[in-house]
Tab-separated table of C-alpha atoms in Angstrom:
chain	number	residue	atom	x	y	z
A	1	MET	CA	-24.006	18.565	-6.570
A	2	SER	CA	-27.020	16.210	-7.186
A	3	TYR	CA	-27.091	13.301	-9.417
A	4	SER	CA	-28.330	13.453	-12.366
A	5	ALA	CA	-29.896	11.863	-14.921
A	6	TYR	CA	-26.460	10.860	-17.315
A	7	ASP	CA	-25.190	9.551	-14.112
A	8	ARG	CA	-28.243	6.797	-13.282
A	9	GLN	CA	-27.752	5.923	-17.191
A	10	ARG	CA	-26.701	1.870	-17.472
A	11	PHE	CA	-24.465	1.455	-20.866
A	12	VAL	CA	-27.414	-0.584	-21.695
A	13	ARG	CA	-30.670	0.664	-21.418
A	14	GLU	CA	-33.548	-1.075	-20.091
A	15	ASP	CA	-37.471	-1.072	-19.964
A	16	PRO	CA	-38.601	0.609	-16.600
A	17	ALA	CA	-41.898	-1.524	-16.929
A	18	GLN	CA	-40.014	-4.613	-15.497
A	19	LYS	CA	-38.580	-2.486	-12.769
A	20	ARG	CA	-40.633	-1.643	-9.147
A	21	ALA	CA	-41.520	1.834	-9.429
A	22	ASP	CA	-40.873	2.407	-6.154
A	23	ARG	CA	-36.916	1.421	-5.826
A	24	ASP	CA	-34.565	3.579	-6.618
A	25	ASP	CA	-31.252	3.321	-9.136
A	26	PHE	CA	-28.959	3.075	-6.860
A	27	ALA	CA	-30.655	1.023	-4.656
A	28	ARG	CA	-31.215	-1.106	-7.406
A	29	ASP	CA	-27.305	-1.292	-8.452
A	30	ARG	CA	-26.446	-2.542	-4.560
A	31	ALA	CA	-28.897	-5.182	-4.745
A	32	ARG	CA	-27.235	-7.123	-8.058
A	33	VAL	CA	-23.974	-6.614	-6.112
A	34	LEU	CA	-25.342	-8.299	-3.212
A	35	HIS	CA	-27.215	-11.094	-5.068
A	36	SER	CA	-23.959	-11.981	-7.820
A	37	ALA	CA	-22.192	-15.389	-7.698
A	38	ALA	CA	-18.855	-13.541	-7.146
A	39	TRP	CA	-19.933	-11.704	-4.119
A	40	ARG	CA	-20.764	-15.119	-2.351
A	41	ARG	CA	-17.406	-16.574	-3.327
A	42	LEU	CA	-15.890	-14.071	-1.350
A	43	ALA	CA	-16.809	-16.127	1.423
A	44	SER	CA	-13.933	-18.059	0.860
A	45	LYS	CA	-11.400	-16.215	-0.499
A	46	THR	CA	-8.060	-15.229	1.768
A	47	GLN	CA	-8.165	-11.464	3.633
A	48	VAL	CA	-5.302	-11.569	5.291
A	49	LEU	CA	-5.545	-14.997	7.333
A	50	GLN	CA	-6.774	-17.665	5.554
A	51	PRO	CA	-10.350	-18.262	5.956
A	52	HIS	CA	-10.524	-21.735	7.852
A	53	THR	CA	-12.140	-20.609	11.394
A	54	ASP	CA	-15.405	-18.945	12.419
A	55	PHE	CA	-13.408	-15.513	12.770
A	56	ILE	CA	-10.732	-14.960	11.570
A	57	ARG	CA	-12.233	-12.171	8.409
A	58	ASN	CA	-12.324	-13.592	4.702
A	59	ARG	CA	-12.703	-11.186	1.915
A	60	LEU	CA	-16.409	-11.273	2.014
A	61	THR	CA	-16.850	-9.973	5.561
A	62	HIS	CA	-14.235	-7.189	5.452
A	63	SER	CA	-16.313	-6.022	2.371
A	64	LEU	CA	-19.534	-5.713	4.351
A	65	GLU	CA	-16.862	-3.684	7.263
A	66	VAL	CA	-15.844	-1.950	4.252
A	67	ALA	CA	-19.587	-0.822	3.336
A	68	GLN	CA	-20.567	-0.287	7.147
A	69	ILE	CA	-17.320	2.331	7.516
A	70	GLY	CA	-17.569	3.969	3.741
A	71	ARG	CA	-21.110	4.453	3.893
A	72	GLU	CA	-22.009	6.280	6.912
A	73	PHE	CA	-18.145	8.157	5.654
A	74	GLY	CA	-19.517	9.408	2.235
A	75	GLU	CA	-23.591	10.342	3.943
A	76	ALA	CA	-21.831	12.060	6.522
A	77	ILE	CA	-19.993	14.383	3.142
A	78	GLY	CA	-23.040	14.417	1.074
A	79	CYS	CA	-22.944	11.392	-1.221
A	80	ASN	CA	-25.435	8.898	-2.248
A	81	ALA	CA	-25.223	5.990	0.811
A	82	ASP	CA	-26.055	3.229	-1.978
A	83	VAL	CA	-23.462	4.553	-4.395
A	84	VAL	CA	-20.863	4.218	-1.984
A	85	ASP	CA	-21.879	0.898	-0.384
A	86	THR	CA	-22.092	-0.775	-4.139
A	87	ALA	CA	-18.585	0.216	-4.634
A	88	CYS	CA	-17.241	-0.882	-1.316
A	89	LEU	CA	-19.180	-4.045	-1.539
A	90	ALA	CA	-17.866	-4.753	-5.060
A	91	HIS	CA	-14.315	-3.617	-4.353
A	92	ASP	CA	-12.819	-7.026	-4.236
A	93	LEU	CA	-15.300	-9.045	-6.177
A	94	GLY	CA	-12.145	-9.083	-8.794
A	95	HIS	CA	-8.917	-10.890	-5.976
A	96	PRO	CA	-8.743	-14.453	-6.942
A	97	PRO	CA	-7.993	-17.433	-4.993
A	98	PHE	CA	-5.149	-16.671	-1.857
A	99	GLY	CA	-5.239	-13.055	-2.086
A	100	HIS	CA	-2.489	-10.403	-3.194
A	101	ASN	CA	-0.201	-13.210	-3.347
A	102	GLY	CA	-2.703	-15.452	-6.334
A	103	GLU	CA	-2.629	-11.856	-7.942
A	104	GLY	CA	0.620	-11.436	-8.239
A	105	ALA	CA	1.263	-15.234	-9.231
A	106	LEU	CA	-1.410	-14.485	-11.396
A	107	ASN	CA	-0.245	-11.579	-13.127
A	108	GLU	CA	3.230	-12.624	-13.971
A	109	LEU	CA	1.626	-15.813	-15.444
A	110	CYS	CA	-0.579	-13.876	-17.981
A	111	GLY	CA	2.158	-10.734	-18.062
A	112	HIS	CA	2.272	-11.214	-22.331
A	113	ILE	CA	-1.750	-10.708	-22.535
A	114	GLY	CA	-2.126	-7.336	-20.464
A	115	GLY	CA	-1.477	-8.798	-17.053
A	116	PHE	CA	-3.924	-9.255	-14.147
A	117	GLU	CA	-4.926	-7.169	-11.537
A	118	GLY	CA	-7.387	-7.417	-8.723
A	119	ASN	CA	-9.272	-4.286	-9.839
A	120	ALA	CA	-9.480	-4.265	-13.449
A	121	GLN	CA	-10.697	-7.691	-12.849
A	122	THR	CA	-13.459	-6.651	-10.768
A	123	PHE	CA	-14.774	-4.211	-13.683
A	124	ARG	CA	-14.675	-6.860	-15.628
A	125	ILE	CA	-17.264	-8.997	-13.384
A	126	LEU	CA	-19.164	-5.778	-12.842
A	127	THR	CA	-19.244	-5.735	-16.275
A	128	ARG	CA	-18.792	-8.832	-18.576
A	129	LEU	CA	-18.952	-12.332	-16.219
A	130	GLU	CA	-21.522	-11.991	-13.604
A	131	ALA	CA	-24.709	-12.221	-16.473
A	132	LYS	CA	-27.791	-9.932	-15.423
A	133	ARG	CA	-27.926	-8.088	-18.523
A	134	SER	CA	-27.055	-8.294	-22.559
A	135	ARG	CA	-27.096	-6.496	-25.411
A	136	SER	CA	-29.173	-7.159	-28.453
A	137	ASN	CA	-27.044	-9.794	-29.559
A	138	GLY	CA	-26.523	-11.550	-26.950
A	139	GLU	CA	-23.162	-10.489	-25.305
A	140	SER	CA	-23.185	-10.027	-21.758
A	141	VAL	CA	-23.001	-5.955	-20.174
A	142	GLY	CA	-22.374	-7.796	-16.432
A	143	LEU	CA	-24.585	-6.429	-13.520
A	144	ASN	CA	-25.473	-3.221	-15.935
A	145	LEU	CA	-25.178	-0.783	-13.226
A	146	THR	CA	-25.475	2.544	-13.177
A	147	ARG	CA	-22.998	4.725	-14.136
A	148	ALA	CA	-22.524	6.557	-11.322
A	149	SER	CA	-21.997	3.170	-9.291
A	150	LEU	CA	-19.400	1.531	-11.660
A	151	ASP	CA	-17.264	4.703	-11.813
A	152	ALA	CA	-17.181	4.726	-7.724
A	153	ALA	CA	-16.137	0.932	-7.672
A	154	SER	CA	-13.370	2.194	-10.236
A	155	LYS	CA	-10.811	2.257	-7.592
A	156	TYR	CA	-7.849	2.815	-9.817
A	157	PRO	CA	-9.180	3.960	-13.191
A	158	TRP	CA	-6.442	3.886	-15.504
A	159	PHE	CA	-4.627	0.980	-18.120
A	160	ARG	CA	-1.417	-1.035	-17.487
A	161	GLY	CA	1.331	0.858	-17.351
A	162	GLU	CA	-0.711	4.931	-17.551
A	163	SER	CA	0.262	5.471	-13.840
A	164	ARG	CA	3.535	6.807	-12.109
A	165	SER	CA	2.882	6.761	-8.705
A	166	HIS	CA	0.839	3.496	-8.805
A	167	PRO	CA	2.711	1.252	-11.777
A	168	SER	CA	1.630	-1.806	-10.641
A	169	LYS	CA	-1.365	-0.603	-10.227
A	170	PHE	CA	-4.498	-0.356	-13.200
A	171	GLY	CA	-8.402	-0.903	-13.005
A	172	CYS	CA	-9.825	-2.131	-16.607
A	173	TYR	CA	-8.357	-4.359	-19.365
A	174	GLU	CA	-7.930	-3.467	-23.013
A	175	ALA	CA	-10.855	-5.465	-23.842
A	176	ASP	CA	-13.156	-3.854	-21.460
A	177	GLU	CA	-12.344	-0.665	-22.680
A	178	GLN	CA	-15.272	0.621	-24.513
A	179	VAL	CA	-17.909	0.426	-21.251
A	180	PHE	CA	-14.774	1.825	-19.325
A	181	ASP	CA	-14.976	4.895	-20.949
A	182	TRP	CA	-17.644	5.039	-21.018
A	183	ALA	CA	-18.263	4.896	-17.224
A	184	ARG	CA	-15.651	7.560	-17.139
A	185	ALA	CA	-17.221	10.169	-19.698
A	186	THR	CA	-17.963	12.778	-16.943
A	187	VAL	CA	-14.146	12.932	-16.043
A	188	PRO	CA	-13.329	16.846	-15.946
A	189	THR	CA	-11.142	17.789	-19.313
A	190	GLY	CA	-7.551	17.157	-18.469
A	191	HIS	CA	-8.127	15.017	-15.225
A	192	ARG	CA	-8.385	11.495	-16.799
A	193	GLN	CA	-7.053	9.582	-14.019
A	194	GLN	CA	-8.627	11.584	-11.131
A	195	ARG	CA	-11.227	9.614	-8.949
A	196	CYS	CA	-15.182	10.340	-7.945
A	197	VAL	CA	-15.677	11.348	-4.328
A	198	GLU	CA	-17.160	7.798	-3.853
A	199	ALA	CA	-14.496	5.919	-4.658
A	200	GLN	CA	-12.037	8.165	-2.770
A	201	VAL	CA	-14.350	7.274	0.186
A	202	MET	CA	-14.711	3.690	-1.287
A	203	ASP	CA	-11.030	3.514	-0.539
A	204	TRP	CA	-10.024	5.355	2.103
A	205	ALA	CA	-12.823	2.984	3.844
A	206	ASP	CA	-10.496	-0.273	2.726
A	207	ASP	CA	-8.105	1.208	3.876
A	208	VAL	CA	-9.451	1.722	7.610
A	209	ALA	CA	-10.890	-1.426	7.613
A	210	TYR	CA	-8.039	-3.157	6.939
A	211	SER	CA	-5.278	-1.244	8.109
A	212	VAL	CA	-7.451	-2.219	11.618
A	213	HIS	CA	-8.726	-5.494	11.513
A	214	ASP	CA	-6.083	-7.165	10.256
A	215	VAL	CA	-4.308	-5.901	13.505
A	216	GLU	CA	-7.598	-7.403	15.428
A	217	ASP	CA	-7.425	-10.495	13.492
A	218	GLY	CA	-3.411	-10.997	14.443
A	219	ILE	CA	-3.842	-10.424	17.968
A	220	THR	CA	-6.754	-12.758	18.476
A	221	ALA	CA	-4.904	-15.507	16.338
A	222	GLY	CA	-1.942	-15.161	18.619
A	223	LEU	CA	0.463	-13.799	15.930
A	224	ILE	CA	0.864	-10.343	17.170
A	225	ASP	CA	2.384	-8.955	20.740
A	226	VAL	CA	0.990	-5.887	21.359
A	227	HIS	CA	3.335	-5.391	24.401
A	228	ALA	CA	6.431	-5.843	22.008
A	229	LEU	CA	5.000	-2.982	19.662
A	230	ARG	CA	6.383	-0.510	22.136
A	231	SER	CA	9.983	-0.999	21.731
A	232	ARG	CA	12.265	1.553	19.895
A	233	ASP	CA	13.396	-1.116	17.649
A	234	GLU	CA	10.395	-2.445	16.971
A	235	ILE	CA	8.866	1.150	16.088
A	236	ASP	CA	11.478	1.512	13.784
A	237	ALA	CA	11.529	-1.342	11.875
A	238	LEU	CA	7.886	-0.736	11.561
A	239	ALA	CA	8.110	2.520	10.268
A	240	GLY	CA	10.491	1.121	7.944
A	241	ILE	CA	8.159	-1.429	6.283
A	242	ALA	CA	5.319	1.377	6.352
A	243	ARG	CA	7.751	3.407	4.484
A	244	ARG	CA	8.939	1.189	1.700
A	245	LEU	CA	5.632	-0.735	1.213
A	246	TYR	CA	3.421	1.653	1.889
A	247	ALA	CA	3.687	5.435	1.880
A	248	PRO	CA	7.637	6.384	-0.205
A	249	GLN	CA	6.531	9.974	0.134
A	250	LEU	CA	7.209	10.466	4.654
A	251	GLU	CA	9.694	10.218	6.295
A	252	THR	CA	10.469	6.759	8.353
A	253	ALA	CA	11.024	9.027	11.332
A	254	GLU	CA	7.301	10.828	10.652
A	255	LEU	CA	6.489	8.053	10.714
A	256	ALA	CA	7.587	6.789	13.452
A	257	GLY	CA	6.532	9.268	15.559
A	258	SER	CA	2.611	9.057	14.235
A	259	PHE	CA	3.457	5.836	15.589
A	260	GLU	CA	4.645	6.892	18.907
A	261	ARG	CA	1.319	8.803	19.592
A	262	LEU	CA	-0.921	6.314	18.829
A	263	LEU	CA	0.496	3.725	20.886
A	264	ALA	CA	0.260	6.900	23.403
A	265	SER	CA	-3.566	7.789	22.978
A	266	GLY	CA	-4.149	4.087	25.100
A	267	VAL	CA	-5.848	3.223	21.700
A	268	ILE	CA	-4.022	-0.018	21.928
A	269	PRO	CA	-3.797	-1.777	24.558
A	270	GLU	CA	-0.438	-2.166	26.315
A	271	GLN	CA	-1.164	-6.228	26.586
A	272	GLN	CA	-3.967	-8.694	25.154
A	273	ARG	CA	-6.074	-9.610	28.413
A	274	PRO	CA	-7.407	-13.066	28.450
A	275	GLY	CA	-11.092	-13.718	28.058
A	276	ARG	CA	-14.008	-11.725	27.364
A	277	GLN	CA	-11.894	-8.456	28.706
A	278	GLY	CA	-9.801	-9.440	26.354
A	279	VAL	CA	-12.250	-9.758	23.220
A	280	ALA	CA	-13.750	-6.513	24.331
A	281	ALA	CA	-10.598	-4.045	25.258
A	282	LEU	CA	-9.681	-5.314	21.246
A	283	LYS	CA	-13.338	-4.203	20.037
A	284	ASP	CA	-13.142	-0.860	21.700
A	285	MET	CA	-9.619	-0.093	20.044
A	286	THR	CA	-10.921	-1.306	16.411
A	287	SER	CA	-14.358	1.444	17.134
A	288	ARG	CA	-11.652	3.957	18.375
A	289	LEU	CA	-9.739	3.466	15.848
A	290	ILE	CA	-12.000	3.532	12.695
A	291	GLY	CA	-13.867	6.777	14.589
A	292	ARG	CA	-10.073	8.213	14.536
A	293	PHE	CA	-9.221	8.108	10.877
A	294	VAL	CA	-13.040	8.649	9.599
A	295	GLY	CA	-13.657	11.802	11.777
A	296	ALA	CA	-10.172	12.969	10.912
A	297	ALA	CA	-10.815	12.668	6.727
A	298	GLU	CA	-14.438	13.633	7.128
A	299	GLN	CA	-13.340	16.942	9.458
A	300	ALA	CA	-10.430	17.597	6.501
A	301	THR	CA	-12.624	17.247	3.828
A	302	ARG	CA	-15.061	19.881	4.921
A	303	ASP	CA	-12.360	22.402	6.055
A	304	LYS	CA	-11.506	22.571	2.263
A	305	PHE	CA	-15.078	21.966	0.377
A	306	GLY	CA	-17.304	23.481	3.078
A	307	ASP	CA	-20.732	22.200	4.129
A	308	GLY	CA	-22.493	21.443	0.743
A	309	PRO	CA	-23.153	17.514	-0.744
A	310	LEU	CA	-19.630	16.776	-2.189
A	311	THR	CA	-20.106	14.115	-4.875
A	312	ARG	CA	-18.641	12.776	-8.196
A	313	TYR	CA	-16.250	15.758	-9.143
A	314	ALA	CA	-16.967	18.018	-6.847
A	315	ALA	CA	-14.224	18.064	-4.316
A	316	HIS	CA	-11.541	15.530	-3.186
A	317	VAL	CA	-10.990	13.387	0.347
A	318	VAL	CA	-8.363	15.193	2.246
A	319	ILE	CA	-7.047	12.402	4.497
A	320	PRO	CA	-4.594	14.520	7.262
A	321	THR	CA	-1.042	13.729	6.991
A	322	ASP	CA	-0.441	12.648	10.568
A	323	VAL	CA	-3.385	9.737	10.238
A	324	LEU	CA	-2.290	8.632	6.742
A	325	ALA	CA	1.078	7.788	8.513
A	326	GLU	CA	-0.788	6.102	11.387
A	327	CYS	CA	-2.635	3.952	8.950
A	328	VAL	CA	-0.206	2.768	7.688
A	329	MET	CA	2.150	1.808	10.220
A	330	LEU	CA	-0.876	-0.289	11.554
A	331	LYS	CA	-0.808	-1.884	7.959
A	332	ALA	CA	2.826	-2.157	9.095
A	333	VAL	CA	2.281	-4.056	12.176
A	334	ALA	CA	0.090	-6.716	9.946
A	335	ALA	CA	2.515	-6.987	7.242
A	336	ARG	CA	5.773	-7.554	9.871
A	337	TRP	CA	3.713	-9.914	12.562
A	338	VAL	CA	1.834	-12.013	9.200
A	339	MET	CA	2.692	-11.790	6.383
A	340	MET	CA	6.746	-11.943	6.478
A	341	THR	CA	6.865	-14.877	8.604
A	342	ASP	CA	8.884	-17.832	7.287
A	343	GLU	CA	5.184	-19.900	8.197
A	344	ARG	CA	3.825	-17.279	5.438
A	345	ARG	CA	6.506	-17.476	2.914
A	346	THR	CA	6.569	-21.412	2.635
A	347	LEU	CA	1.952	-21.340	2.484
A	348	GLN	CA	3.037	-18.191	-0.109
A	349	ALA	CA	4.552	-20.570	-2.364
A	350	GLU	CA	2.290	-23.458	-2.166
A	351	GLN	CA	-0.539	-21.113	-2.796
A	352	ARG	CA	1.253	-20.067	-6.116
A	353	ARG	CA	2.026	-23.554	-7.350
A	354	ILE	CA	-1.758	-24.548	-7.265
A	355	ILE	CA	-2.306	-21.082	-9.700
A	356	GLU	CA	0.513	-22.054	-11.669
A	357	THR	CA	-0.701	-25.904	-11.963
A	358	LEU	CA	-4.148	-24.532	-12.454
A	359	PHE	CA	-2.972	-22.230	-15.387
A	360	THR	CA	-1.398	-24.783	-16.901
A	361	LEU	CA	-4.122	-27.661	-16.320
A	362	PHE	CA	-6.715	-25.432	-17.875
A	363	GLN	CA	-5.130	-24.685	-21.222
A	364	GLU	CA	-4.197	-28.324	-21.535
A	365	HIS	CA	-7.908	-29.191	-20.637
A	366	PRO	CA	-10.207	-26.418	-21.651
A	367	ASP	CA	-12.981	-28.925	-21.299
A	368	ARG	CA	-12.324	-28.848	-17.738
A	369	LEU	CA	-13.326	-25.005	-17.419
A	370	ASP	CA	-16.706	-24.639	-15.670
A	371	PRO	CA	-19.937	-24.318	-18.621
A	372	LEU	CA	-19.892	-20.444	-18.768
A	373	PHE	CA	-16.379	-19.545	-19.211
A	374	ALA	CA	-16.337	-23.094	-21.824
A	375	GLU	CA	-18.443	-21.508	-23.543
A	376	ASP	CA	-16.378	-17.963	-23.742
A	377	HIS	CA	-13.441	-20.171	-24.350
A	378	ALA	CA	-15.186	-21.710	-27.179
A	379	THR	CA	-16.018	-18.301	-28.891
A	380	ALA	CA	-12.625	-16.593	-28.172
A	381	ALA	CA	-11.332	-14.474	-30.849
A	382	ASP	CA	-7.978	-15.579	-30.609
A	383	ASP	CA	-5.396	-17.161	-28.454
A	384	ALA	CA	-4.508	-14.199	-26.272
A	385	ALA	CA	-8.310	-13.741	-25.942
A	386	ALA	CA	-8.313	-17.754	-24.646
A	387	LEU	CA	-5.629	-17.337	-22.312
A	388	ARG	CA	-8.193	-14.720	-20.917
A	389	VAL	CA	-11.023	-17.142	-20.504
A	390	VAL	CA	-8.328	-19.161	-18.148
A	391	VAL	CA	-7.456	-16.233	-16.048
A	392	ASP	CA	-11.076	-15.635	-16.078
A	393	GLN	CA	-12.307	-19.173	-14.755
A	394	ILE	CA	-8.540	-19.183	-11.963
A	395	ALA	CA	-9.495	-15.805	-10.430
A	396	SER	CA	-12.999	-17.088	-9.798
A	397	LEU	CA	-12.200	-20.033	-7.904
A	398	THR	CA	-13.119	-19.715	-3.558
A	399	ASP	CA	-9.321	-21.191	-2.315
A	400	HIS	CA	-10.738	-24.264	-1.375
A	401	ARG	CA	-11.844	-25.013	-4.758
A	402	ALA	CA	-9.080	-23.926	-6.212
A	403	ARG	CA	-6.566	-26.185	-3.525
A	404	ALA	CA	-8.862	-29.309	-4.272
A	405	LEU	CA	-8.728	-29.105	-7.889
A	406	ALA	CA	-4.796	-28.613	-8.564
A	407	ASP	CA	-4.621	-32.028	-5.803
A	408	GLU	CA	-7.688	-33.801	-7.498
A	409	TRP	CA	-5.664	-33.114	-11.443
A	410	SER	CA	-2.111	-33.405	-10.335
């Protein structure tokens, strides 16, 4: 299945005479994300560990790694590489300062106006906040991506409260419904929440990248003891975390068994060695795990859907259960050793205080909003719309700027 002219349509028509004739529509989408201000801000937003050193990953480097994994995986099953690349590069644009902790804080503060969700904020940035194209009346339509690319970037293509399997996740606010419905116009009848293949590729690339790389960063930072991972009590504890947080559909025994097999394979070093030899061993672990996870998904998807190009709604990505179990156990390692420490909890409390402080101050002093958000605030239709602008402003801040503003104003 190839990409049709319908898939290449943009929400607002653009003059072909103003474009390079030798440039593909989907390549142009990718470039628009790369040149966006929202993309550049990811360089100073938390991935797991705070972005304050020269070797720990941030949201921007994470997104580049997701794109590398997703592009190759997508190409292998017949997706357009630029469509997948665009979705992967864009998938975290909506993350506020302090990662998921900041996301949770904002969601609690604005629950009465529709809540906050990083994926819904990504959609809002792509279709409204990141200025590139406008309607004839001057209303921004964001980057004005093609239908295929915008749909591919929709990780949770439904509204708040619509999903039973992901009750806290959603991909669009009600205010952005018009362009969301346009992007999703090709969804098969009766499958309103189905994701296109390209979005599924992006999602698995994201899971693989952060499950593997967060563990690598944790070991590099001295927070994860790879030798301790092999104890029976530790494996059981990790399996409990994995089931509770990431895979309630899997049994703890199944999760524990998958991790034991992963350890037995030799892919995870038995101890962290010093110097370049240790660094090389970690890099080898990363490469082998990524190859293991992506290769298994590619083979399972091909086994089910054949050798032809798998695009849009012609198939779905198949993740073998044993591979999914291994992946979520790695997530549990990062959760237990990095995110659940007392030091981390203290830091997260401080981060939430910063978000709450800014939420109050921007409401009391809308004159402190950045110029573009001040313009949105001045033209807001009602109090809820004005408050949504405050949320947009806070979500746009880097970790450093959020902290600096809270310190300066409080």
